[in-house]
Tab-separated table of C-alpha atoms in Angstrom:
chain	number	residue	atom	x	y	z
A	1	UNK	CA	25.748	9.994	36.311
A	2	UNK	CA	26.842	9.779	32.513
A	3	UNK	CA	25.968	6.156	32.336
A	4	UNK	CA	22.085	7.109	33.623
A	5	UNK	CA	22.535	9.726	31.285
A	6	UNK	CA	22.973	7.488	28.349
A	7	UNK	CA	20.494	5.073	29.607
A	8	UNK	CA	17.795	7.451	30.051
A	9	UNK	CA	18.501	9.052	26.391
A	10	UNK	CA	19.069	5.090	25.215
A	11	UNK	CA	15.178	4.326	26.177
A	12	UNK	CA	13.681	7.833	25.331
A	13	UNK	CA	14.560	7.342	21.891
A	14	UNK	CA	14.327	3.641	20.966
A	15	UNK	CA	11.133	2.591	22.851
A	16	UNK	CA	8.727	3.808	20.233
A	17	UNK	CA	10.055	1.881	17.202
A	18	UNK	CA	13.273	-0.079	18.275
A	19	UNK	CA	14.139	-3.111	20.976
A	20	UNK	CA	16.934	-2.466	23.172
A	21	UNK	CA	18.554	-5.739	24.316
A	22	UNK	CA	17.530	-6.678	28.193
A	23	UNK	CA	21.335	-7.898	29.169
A	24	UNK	CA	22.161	-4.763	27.491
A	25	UNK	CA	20.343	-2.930	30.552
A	26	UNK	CA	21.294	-5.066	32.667
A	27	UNK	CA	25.085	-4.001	32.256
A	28	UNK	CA	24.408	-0.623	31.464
A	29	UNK	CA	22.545	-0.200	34.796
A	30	UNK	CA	25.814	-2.204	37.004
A	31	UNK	CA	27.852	0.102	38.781
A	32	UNK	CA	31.274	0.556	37.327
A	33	UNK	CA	30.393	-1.375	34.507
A	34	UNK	CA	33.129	-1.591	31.274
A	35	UNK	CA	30.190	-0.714	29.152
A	36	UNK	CA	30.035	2.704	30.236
A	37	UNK	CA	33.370	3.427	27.866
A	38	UNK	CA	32.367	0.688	25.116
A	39	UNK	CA	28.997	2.310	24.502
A	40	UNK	CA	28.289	2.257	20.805
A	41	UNK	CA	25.107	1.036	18.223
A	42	UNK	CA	25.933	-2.439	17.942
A	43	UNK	CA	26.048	-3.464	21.669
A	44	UNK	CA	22.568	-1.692	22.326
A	45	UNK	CA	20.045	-2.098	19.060
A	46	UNK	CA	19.278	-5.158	17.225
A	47	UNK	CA	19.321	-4.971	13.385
A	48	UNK	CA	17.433	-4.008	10.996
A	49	UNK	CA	16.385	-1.421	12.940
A	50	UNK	CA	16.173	2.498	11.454
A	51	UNK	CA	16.584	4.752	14.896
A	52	UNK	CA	17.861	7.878	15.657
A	53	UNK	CA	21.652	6.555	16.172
A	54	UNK	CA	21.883	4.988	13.119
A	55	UNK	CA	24.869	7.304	10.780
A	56	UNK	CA	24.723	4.441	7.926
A	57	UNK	CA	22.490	6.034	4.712
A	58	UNK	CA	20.514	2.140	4.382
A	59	UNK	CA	17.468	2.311	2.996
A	60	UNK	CA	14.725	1.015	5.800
A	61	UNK	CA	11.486	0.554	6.190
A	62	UNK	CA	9.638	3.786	7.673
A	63	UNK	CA	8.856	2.859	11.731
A	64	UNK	CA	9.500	-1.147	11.333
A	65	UNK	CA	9.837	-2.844	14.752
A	66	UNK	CA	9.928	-6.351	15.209
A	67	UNK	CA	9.766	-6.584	19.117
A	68	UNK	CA	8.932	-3.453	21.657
A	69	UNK	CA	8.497	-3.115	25.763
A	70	UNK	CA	5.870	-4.769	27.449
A	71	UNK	CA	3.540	-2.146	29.782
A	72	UNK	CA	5.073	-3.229	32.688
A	73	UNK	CA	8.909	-2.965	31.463
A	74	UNK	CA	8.365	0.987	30.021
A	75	UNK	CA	6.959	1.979	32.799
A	76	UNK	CA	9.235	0.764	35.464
A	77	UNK	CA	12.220	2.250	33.346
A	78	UNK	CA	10.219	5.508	33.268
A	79	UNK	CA	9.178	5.636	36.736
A	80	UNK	CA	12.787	5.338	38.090
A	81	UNK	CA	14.521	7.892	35.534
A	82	UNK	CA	11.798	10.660	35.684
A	83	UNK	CA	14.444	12.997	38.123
A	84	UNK	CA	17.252	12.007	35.865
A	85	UNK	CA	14.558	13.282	32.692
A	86	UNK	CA	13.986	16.497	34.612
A	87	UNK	CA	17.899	17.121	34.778
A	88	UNK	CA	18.199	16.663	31.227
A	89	UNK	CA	15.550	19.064	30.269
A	90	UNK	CA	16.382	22.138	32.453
A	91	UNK	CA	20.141	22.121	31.644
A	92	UNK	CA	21.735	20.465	28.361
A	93	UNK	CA	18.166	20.684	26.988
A	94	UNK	CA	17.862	24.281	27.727
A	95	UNK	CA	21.191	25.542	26.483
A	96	UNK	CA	20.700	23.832	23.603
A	97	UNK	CA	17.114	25.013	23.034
A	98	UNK	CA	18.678	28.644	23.852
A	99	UNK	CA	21.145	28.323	21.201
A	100	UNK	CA	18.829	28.148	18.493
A	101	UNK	CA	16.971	31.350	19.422
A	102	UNK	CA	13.705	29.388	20.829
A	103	UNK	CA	11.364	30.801	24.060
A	104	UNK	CA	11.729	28.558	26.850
A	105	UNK	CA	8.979	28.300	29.087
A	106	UNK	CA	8.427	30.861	31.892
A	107	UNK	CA	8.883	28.479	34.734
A	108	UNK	CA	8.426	24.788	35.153
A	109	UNK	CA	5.056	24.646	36.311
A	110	UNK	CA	4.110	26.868	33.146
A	111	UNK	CA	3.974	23.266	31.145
A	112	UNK	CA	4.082	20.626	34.103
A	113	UNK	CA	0.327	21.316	34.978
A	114	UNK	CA	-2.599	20.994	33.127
A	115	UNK	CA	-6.304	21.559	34.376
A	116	UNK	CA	-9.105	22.187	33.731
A	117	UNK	CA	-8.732	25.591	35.018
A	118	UNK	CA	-6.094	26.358	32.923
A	119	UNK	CA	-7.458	24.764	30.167
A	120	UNK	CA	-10.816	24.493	28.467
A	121	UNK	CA	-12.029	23.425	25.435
A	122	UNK	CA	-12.291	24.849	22.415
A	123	UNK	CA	-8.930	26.274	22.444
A	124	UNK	CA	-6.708	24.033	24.548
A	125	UNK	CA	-7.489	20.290	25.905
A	126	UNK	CA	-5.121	18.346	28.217
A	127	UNK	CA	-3.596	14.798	27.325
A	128	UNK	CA	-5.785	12.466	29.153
A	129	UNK	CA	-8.785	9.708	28.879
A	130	UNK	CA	-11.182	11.652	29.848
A	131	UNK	CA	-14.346	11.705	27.478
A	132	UNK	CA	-14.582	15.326	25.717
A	133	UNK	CA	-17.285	18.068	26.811
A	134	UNK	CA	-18.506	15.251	29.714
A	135	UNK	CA	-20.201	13.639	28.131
A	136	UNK	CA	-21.129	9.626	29.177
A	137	UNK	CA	-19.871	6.686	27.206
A	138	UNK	CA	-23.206	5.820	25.644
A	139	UNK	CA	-23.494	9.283	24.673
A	140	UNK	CA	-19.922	9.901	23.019
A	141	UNK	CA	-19.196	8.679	19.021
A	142	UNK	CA	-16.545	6.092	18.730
A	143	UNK	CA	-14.288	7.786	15.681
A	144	UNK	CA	-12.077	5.716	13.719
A	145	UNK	CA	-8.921	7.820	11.861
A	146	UNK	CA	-7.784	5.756	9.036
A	147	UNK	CA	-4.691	7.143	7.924
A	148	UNK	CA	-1.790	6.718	5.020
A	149	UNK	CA	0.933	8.414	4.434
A	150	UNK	CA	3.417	9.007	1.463
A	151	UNK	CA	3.115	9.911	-1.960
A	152	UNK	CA	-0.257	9.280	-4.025
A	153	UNK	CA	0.429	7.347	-7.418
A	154	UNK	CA	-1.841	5.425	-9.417
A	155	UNK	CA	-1.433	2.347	-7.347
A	156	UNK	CA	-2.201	3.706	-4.519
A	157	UNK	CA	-4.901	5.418	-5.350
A	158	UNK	CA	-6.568	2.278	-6.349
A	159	UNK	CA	-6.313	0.457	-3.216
A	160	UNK	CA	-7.259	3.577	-1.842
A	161	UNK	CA	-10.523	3.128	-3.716
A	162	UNK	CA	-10.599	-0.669	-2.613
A	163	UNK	CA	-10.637	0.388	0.823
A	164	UNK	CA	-13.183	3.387	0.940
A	165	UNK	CA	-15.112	3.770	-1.840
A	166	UNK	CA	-18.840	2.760	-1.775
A	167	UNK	CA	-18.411	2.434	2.297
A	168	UNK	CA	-20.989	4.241	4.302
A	169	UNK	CA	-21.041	4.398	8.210
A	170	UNK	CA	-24.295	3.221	9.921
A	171	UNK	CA	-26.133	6.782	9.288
A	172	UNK	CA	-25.206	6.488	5.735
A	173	UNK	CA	-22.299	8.985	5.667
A	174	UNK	CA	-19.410	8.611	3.627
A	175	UNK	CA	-16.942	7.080	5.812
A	176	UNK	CA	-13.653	9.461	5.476
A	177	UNK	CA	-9.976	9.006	5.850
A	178	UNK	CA	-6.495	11.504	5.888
A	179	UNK	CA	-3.814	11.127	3.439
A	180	UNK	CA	-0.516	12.684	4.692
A	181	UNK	CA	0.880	13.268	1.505
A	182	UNK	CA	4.435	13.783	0.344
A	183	UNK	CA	5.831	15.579	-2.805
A	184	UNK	CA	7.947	12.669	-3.567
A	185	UNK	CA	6.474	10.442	-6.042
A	186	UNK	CA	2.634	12.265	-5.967
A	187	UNK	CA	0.488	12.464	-8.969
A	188	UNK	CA	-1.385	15.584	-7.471
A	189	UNK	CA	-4.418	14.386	-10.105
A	190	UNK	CA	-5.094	11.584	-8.225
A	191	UNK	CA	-4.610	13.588	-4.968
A	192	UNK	CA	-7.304	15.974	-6.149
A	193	UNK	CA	-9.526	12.790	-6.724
A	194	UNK	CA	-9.068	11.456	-3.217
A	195	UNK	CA	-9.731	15.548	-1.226
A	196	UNK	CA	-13.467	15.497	-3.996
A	197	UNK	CA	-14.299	12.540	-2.341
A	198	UNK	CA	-13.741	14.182	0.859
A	199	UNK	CA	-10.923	12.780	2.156
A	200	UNK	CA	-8.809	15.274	3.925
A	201	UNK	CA	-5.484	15.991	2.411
A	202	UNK	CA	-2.448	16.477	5.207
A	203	UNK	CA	1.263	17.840	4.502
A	204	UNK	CA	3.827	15.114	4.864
A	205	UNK	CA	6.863	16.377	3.852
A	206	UNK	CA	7.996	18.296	0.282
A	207	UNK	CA	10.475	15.320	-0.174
A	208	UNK	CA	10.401	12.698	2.836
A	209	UNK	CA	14.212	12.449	2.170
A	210	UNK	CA	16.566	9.799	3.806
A	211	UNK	CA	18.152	9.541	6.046
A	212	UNK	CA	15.716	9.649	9.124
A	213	UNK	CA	18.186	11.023	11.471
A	214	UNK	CA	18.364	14.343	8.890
A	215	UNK	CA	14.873	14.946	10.118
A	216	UNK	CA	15.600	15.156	13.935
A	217	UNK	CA	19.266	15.824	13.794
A	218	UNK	CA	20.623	17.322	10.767
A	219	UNK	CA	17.884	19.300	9.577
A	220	UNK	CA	17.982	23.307	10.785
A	221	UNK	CA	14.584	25.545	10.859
A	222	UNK	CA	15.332	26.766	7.378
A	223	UNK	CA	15.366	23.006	6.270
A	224	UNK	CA	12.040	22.199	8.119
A	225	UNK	CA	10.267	25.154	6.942
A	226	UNK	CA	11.266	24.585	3.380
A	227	UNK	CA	9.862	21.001	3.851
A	228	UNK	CA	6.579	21.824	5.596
A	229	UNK	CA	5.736	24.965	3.600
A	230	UNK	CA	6.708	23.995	0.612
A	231	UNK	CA	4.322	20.902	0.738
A	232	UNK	CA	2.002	22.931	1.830
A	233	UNK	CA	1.822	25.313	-1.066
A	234	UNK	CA	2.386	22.970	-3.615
A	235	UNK	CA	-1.132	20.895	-2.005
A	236	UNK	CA	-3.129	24.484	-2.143
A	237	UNK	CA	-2.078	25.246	-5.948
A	238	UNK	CA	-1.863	21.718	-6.949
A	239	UNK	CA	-5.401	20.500	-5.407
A	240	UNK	CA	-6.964	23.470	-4.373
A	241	UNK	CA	-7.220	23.057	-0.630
A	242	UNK	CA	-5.772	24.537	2.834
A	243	UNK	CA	-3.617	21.663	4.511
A	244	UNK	CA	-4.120	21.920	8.346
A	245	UNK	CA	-2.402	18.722	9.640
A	246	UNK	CA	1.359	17.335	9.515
A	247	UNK	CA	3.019	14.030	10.436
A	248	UNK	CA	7.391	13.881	10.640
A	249	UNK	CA	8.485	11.886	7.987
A	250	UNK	CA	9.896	8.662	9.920
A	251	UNK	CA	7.951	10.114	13.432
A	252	UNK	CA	11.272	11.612	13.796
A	253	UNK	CA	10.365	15.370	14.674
A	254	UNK	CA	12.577	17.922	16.458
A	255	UNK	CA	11.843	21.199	18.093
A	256	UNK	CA	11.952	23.514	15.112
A	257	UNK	CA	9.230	20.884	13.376
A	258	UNK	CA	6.766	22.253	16.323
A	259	UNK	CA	8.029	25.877	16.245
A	260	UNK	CA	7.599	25.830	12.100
A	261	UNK	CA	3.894	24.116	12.544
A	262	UNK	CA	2.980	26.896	16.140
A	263	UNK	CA	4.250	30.017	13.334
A	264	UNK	CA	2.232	29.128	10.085
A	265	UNK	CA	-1.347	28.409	11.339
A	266	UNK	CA	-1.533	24.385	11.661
A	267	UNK	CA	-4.076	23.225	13.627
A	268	UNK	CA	-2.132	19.892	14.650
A	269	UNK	CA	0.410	17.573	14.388
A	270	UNK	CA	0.109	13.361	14.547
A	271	UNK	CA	3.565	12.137	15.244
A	272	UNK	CA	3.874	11.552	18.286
A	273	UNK	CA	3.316	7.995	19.951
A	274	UNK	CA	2.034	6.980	23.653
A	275	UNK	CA	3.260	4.526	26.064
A	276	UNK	CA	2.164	1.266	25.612
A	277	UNK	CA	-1.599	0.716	27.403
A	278	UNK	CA	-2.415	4.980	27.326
A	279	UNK	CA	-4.639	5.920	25.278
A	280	UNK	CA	-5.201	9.281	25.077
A	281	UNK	CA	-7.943	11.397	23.130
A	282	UNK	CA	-6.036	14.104	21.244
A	283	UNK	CA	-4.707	17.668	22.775
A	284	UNK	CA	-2.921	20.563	22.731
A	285	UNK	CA	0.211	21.747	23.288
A	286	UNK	CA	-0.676	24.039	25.187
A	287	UNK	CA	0.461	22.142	28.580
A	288	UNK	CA	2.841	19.515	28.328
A	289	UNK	CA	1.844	15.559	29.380
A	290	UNK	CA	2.187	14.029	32.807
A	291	UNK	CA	3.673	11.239	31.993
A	292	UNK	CA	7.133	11.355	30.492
A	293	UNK	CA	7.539	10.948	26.657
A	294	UNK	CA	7.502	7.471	25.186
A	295	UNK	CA	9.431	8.667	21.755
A	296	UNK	CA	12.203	10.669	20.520
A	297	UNK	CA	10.404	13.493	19.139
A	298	UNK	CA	8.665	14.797	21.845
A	299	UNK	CA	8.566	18.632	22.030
A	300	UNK	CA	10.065	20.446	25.492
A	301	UNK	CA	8.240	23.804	24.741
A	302	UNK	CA	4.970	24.673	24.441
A	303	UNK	CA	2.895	25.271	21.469
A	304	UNK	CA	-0.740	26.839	22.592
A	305	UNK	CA	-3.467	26.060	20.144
A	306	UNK	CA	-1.609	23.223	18.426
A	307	UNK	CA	-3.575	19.802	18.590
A	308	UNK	CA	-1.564	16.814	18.519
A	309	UNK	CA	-3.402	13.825	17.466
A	310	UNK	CA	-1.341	11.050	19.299
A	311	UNK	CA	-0.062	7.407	17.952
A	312	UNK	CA	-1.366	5.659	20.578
A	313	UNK	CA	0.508	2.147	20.363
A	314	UNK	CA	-0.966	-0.612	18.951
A	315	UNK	CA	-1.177	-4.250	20.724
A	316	UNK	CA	0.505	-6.294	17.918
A	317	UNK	CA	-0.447	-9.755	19.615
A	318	UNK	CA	-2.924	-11.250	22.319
A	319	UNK	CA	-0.627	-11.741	24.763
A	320	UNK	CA	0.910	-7.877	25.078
A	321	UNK	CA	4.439	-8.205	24.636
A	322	UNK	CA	4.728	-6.225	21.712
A	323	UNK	CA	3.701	-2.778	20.128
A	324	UNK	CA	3.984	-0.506	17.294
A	325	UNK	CA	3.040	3.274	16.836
A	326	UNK	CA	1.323	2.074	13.298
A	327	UNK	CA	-0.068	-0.593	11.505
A	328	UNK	CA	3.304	-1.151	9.560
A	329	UNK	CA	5.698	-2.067	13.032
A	330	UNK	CA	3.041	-5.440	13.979
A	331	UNK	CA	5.685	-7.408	12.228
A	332	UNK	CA	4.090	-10.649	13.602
A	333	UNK	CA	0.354	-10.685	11.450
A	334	UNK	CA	1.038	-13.672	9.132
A	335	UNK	CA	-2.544	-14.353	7.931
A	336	UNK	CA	-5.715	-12.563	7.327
A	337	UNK	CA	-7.497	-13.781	10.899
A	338	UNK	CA	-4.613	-12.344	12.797
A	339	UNK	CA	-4.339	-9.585	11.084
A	340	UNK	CA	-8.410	-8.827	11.755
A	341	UNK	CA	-7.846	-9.994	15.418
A	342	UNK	CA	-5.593	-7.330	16.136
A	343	UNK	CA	-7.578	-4.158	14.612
A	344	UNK	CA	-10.668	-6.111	16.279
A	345	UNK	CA	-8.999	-6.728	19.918
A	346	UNK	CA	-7.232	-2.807	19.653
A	347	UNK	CA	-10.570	-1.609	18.735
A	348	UNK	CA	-12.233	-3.124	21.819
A	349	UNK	CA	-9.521	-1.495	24.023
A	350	UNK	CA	-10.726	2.112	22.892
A	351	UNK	CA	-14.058	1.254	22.585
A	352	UNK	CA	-14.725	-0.508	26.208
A	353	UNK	CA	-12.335	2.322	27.678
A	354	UNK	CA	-13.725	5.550	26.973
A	355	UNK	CA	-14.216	5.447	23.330
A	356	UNK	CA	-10.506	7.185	22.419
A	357	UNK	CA	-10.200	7.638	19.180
A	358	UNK	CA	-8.544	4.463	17.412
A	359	UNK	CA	-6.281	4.836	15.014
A	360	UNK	CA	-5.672	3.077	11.806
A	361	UNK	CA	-2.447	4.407	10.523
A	362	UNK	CA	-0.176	2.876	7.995
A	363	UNK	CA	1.032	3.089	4.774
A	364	UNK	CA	0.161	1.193	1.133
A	365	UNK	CA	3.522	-0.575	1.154
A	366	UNK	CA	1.954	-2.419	4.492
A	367	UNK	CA	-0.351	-4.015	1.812
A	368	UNK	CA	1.514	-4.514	-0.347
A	369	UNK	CA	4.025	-6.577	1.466
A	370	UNK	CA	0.642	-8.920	2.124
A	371	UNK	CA	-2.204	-8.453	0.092
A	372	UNK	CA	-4.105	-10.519	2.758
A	373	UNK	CA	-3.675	-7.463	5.374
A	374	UNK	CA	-6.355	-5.512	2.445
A	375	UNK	CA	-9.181	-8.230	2.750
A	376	UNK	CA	-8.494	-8.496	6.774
A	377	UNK	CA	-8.994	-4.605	6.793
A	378	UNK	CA	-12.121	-4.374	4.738
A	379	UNK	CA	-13.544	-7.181	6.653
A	380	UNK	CA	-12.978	-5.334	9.633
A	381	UNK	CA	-14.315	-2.137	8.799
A	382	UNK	CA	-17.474	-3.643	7.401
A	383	UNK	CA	-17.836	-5.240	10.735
A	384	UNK	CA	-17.635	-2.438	12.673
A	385	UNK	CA	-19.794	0.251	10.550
A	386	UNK	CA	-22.717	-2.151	11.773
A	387	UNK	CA	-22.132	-0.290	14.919
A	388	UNK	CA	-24.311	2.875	15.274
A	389	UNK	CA	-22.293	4.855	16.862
A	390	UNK	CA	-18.866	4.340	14.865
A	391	UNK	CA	-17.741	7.102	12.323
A	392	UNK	CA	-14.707	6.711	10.426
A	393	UNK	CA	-13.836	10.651	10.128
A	394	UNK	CA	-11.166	12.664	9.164
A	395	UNK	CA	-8.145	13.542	11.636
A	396	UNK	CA	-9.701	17.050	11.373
A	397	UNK	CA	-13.063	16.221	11.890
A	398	UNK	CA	-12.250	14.770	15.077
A	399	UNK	CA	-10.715	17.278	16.093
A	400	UNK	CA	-13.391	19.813	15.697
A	401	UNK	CA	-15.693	17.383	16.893
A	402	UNK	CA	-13.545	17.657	20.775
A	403	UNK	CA	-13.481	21.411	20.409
A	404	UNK	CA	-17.087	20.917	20.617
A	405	UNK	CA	-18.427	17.588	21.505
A	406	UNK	CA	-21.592	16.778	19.940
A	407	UNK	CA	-23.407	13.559	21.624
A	408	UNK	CA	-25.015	11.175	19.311
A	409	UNK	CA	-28.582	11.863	20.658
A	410	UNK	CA	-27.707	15.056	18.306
A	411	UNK	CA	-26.539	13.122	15.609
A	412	UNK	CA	-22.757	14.179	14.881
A	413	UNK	CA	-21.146	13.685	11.430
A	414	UNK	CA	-23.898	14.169	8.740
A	415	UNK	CA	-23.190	13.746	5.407
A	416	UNK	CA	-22.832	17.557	5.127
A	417	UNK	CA	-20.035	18.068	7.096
């Protein structure tokens, strides 16, 4: 029991960003087995690796992952500790969730079953791949959300520029993008520059302080809520606008992150990841998914009317055997054609499925670390704004756009909007 225990927590929090050794398993998962009273770090994660179990204060690289699950592998380990995930969540779980004075759901089936019964659009959306409002393929927009995160300096704001400015999509539009900014480091002038241009400007933290574990361990409500609100604040006096979106610092979230964004009006959150081969259009948390969760972070409660705009995992290489949650974790892009083969092949996944969102999200030092990975993006997106029905929007805008699907007969994103 305590060694499927520690499995079962072992893959729900590495999976996402981290590689977990196959002989590791493989003892771990033998009866009896001497590992179940030698468990520690270095027997189960390779290194450099920054995860939740890490009590070291190392600098690392936000969500770097040099080797993930294939499809096949997550879901198999899924699929056979699902009653053991059930177990965890009605009684340590609980008590804990108890402890810190948070409302546990009525019952079970209060967030194991979504419908559409139960819920409809506008206000609440389950996690699926099912196309918005009904409407067919042809008839849906393909939206691209091209994200960064972190502070805004100088620098960045000038590959910022590189990338966007001047670009159109096909109906002339503006193409927009969503800058999850952090108070660390941010020249809010330059900020201001990128929300005139109509960028949409997202809270990301007042400090994005180290070390990752603080932000899903350590951290207590007060913490979170000086983190989020603070940031928030300082983005509505500093550049003059409302922030309505938030992404963990790290992806490393915890139940107060979701109870602080539910009490002070968000309208969504975007750090949370899928398994490997789901791709899911963005919903609420209303309901809570099917299918169990892929990362750390994943919320056990609740949160009606919050809108999570989901990671979905990125193929890092033709052959599927590894993933990341952004563009930063594909590890393995060592020239400009493989670097546009994988936004090209993980585009054609969304758009030949049912035209899910697909998500470009990253951060500058990803370009930085190879300045080819800039010319392999712009080639890319000036490749795909020859389609006619591909908008690069913000993380809001798409959202809006589900509460109220609009099909392109009617023309959806104008350059007023």
């Amino acid at each position: 029991m305590a060694k499927k225990m520690v499995l079962l927590l072992l893959v729900a929090h590495q999976m996402s960003a981290n590689v977990i050794k196959r002989d590791t398993l493989q003892t771990l998962l033998q009866p009896n087995s001497a590992s179940e009273n030698t468990f520690n770090q270095s027997s189960i994660v390779e290194t450099p690796l920054p995860t939740t179990f890490d009590t070291t204060n190392t600098m690392l690289l936000e969500n770097v992952a040099t080797e993930s699950f294939s499809v096949e592998t997550a879901q198999s380990l899924f699929s056979s500790n699902e009653p053991m995930m059930t177990e965890l969540f009605t009684a340590s779980t609980q008590a804990d969730l108890i402890s810190t004075n948070l409302v546990l759901p009525e019952s079970p089936e209060s967030v194991s079953t979504c419908n559409v019964t139960n819920c409809r659009l506008p206000s609440c959306r389950c996690a699926g791949t099912d196309i918005p409002g009904g409407l067919s393929k042809v008839n849906t927009p393909q939206m691209i959300l091209l994200t960064m995160d972190d502070g805004v300096t100088p620098e960045k704001y000038q590959l910022y520029t590189e990338l966007l400015n001047g670009s159109t999509n096909f109906n002339g539009c503006p193409i927009k993008a969503t800058f999850f900014v952090s108070g660390d480091n941010s020249d809010y002038a330059y900020v201001k520059k990128l929300q005139q241009s109509g960028h949409e400007i997202a809270d990301h933290s007042a400090t994005h302080k180290l070390p990752e574990e603080w932000w899903s361990k350590t951290a207590v409500l007060e913490d979170l809520q000086m983190e989020i609100l603070t940031q928030k604040n300082t983005i509505q006096q500093e550049v003059g606008t409302t922030t309505l979106g938030w992404r963990t610092p790290f992806l490393a979230s915890q139940e107060n992150t979701f109870k602080v964004l539910a009490e002070n009006q968000f309208l969504y959150d975007s750090s949370l990841g899928t398994i490997p081969g789901t791709r899911w259009w963005p919903y609420t948390l209303d309901y809570l998914p099917s299918l169990p969760c892929y990362m750390a972070n994943c919320p056990t409660l609740t949160y009606p009317g919050v809108w999570e705009i989901p990671l979905v995992t990125l193929q890092c290489d033709e052959s599927a055997t590894t993933f990341g949650t952004m563009l930063d974790e594909c590890t393995n892009l060592e020239t400009e054609e493989s670097t546009y083969n994988m936004l090209m092949t993980n585009f054609k996944l969304h758009y030949e499925d049912n035209k899910q969102p697909f998500p470009m999200f990253g951060h500058s030092t990803w370009f930085d670390n190879a300045p080819y990975h800039k010319d392999a993006v712009i080639r890319f997106m000036n490749d795909v704004r020859k389609f006619s029905d591909v908008y690069f929007v913000t993380a809001q805008q798409a959202i809006e756009w589900i509460k109220s699907p609009v099909g392109l007969d009617k023309k959806p994103f104008s350059c007023n909007l």
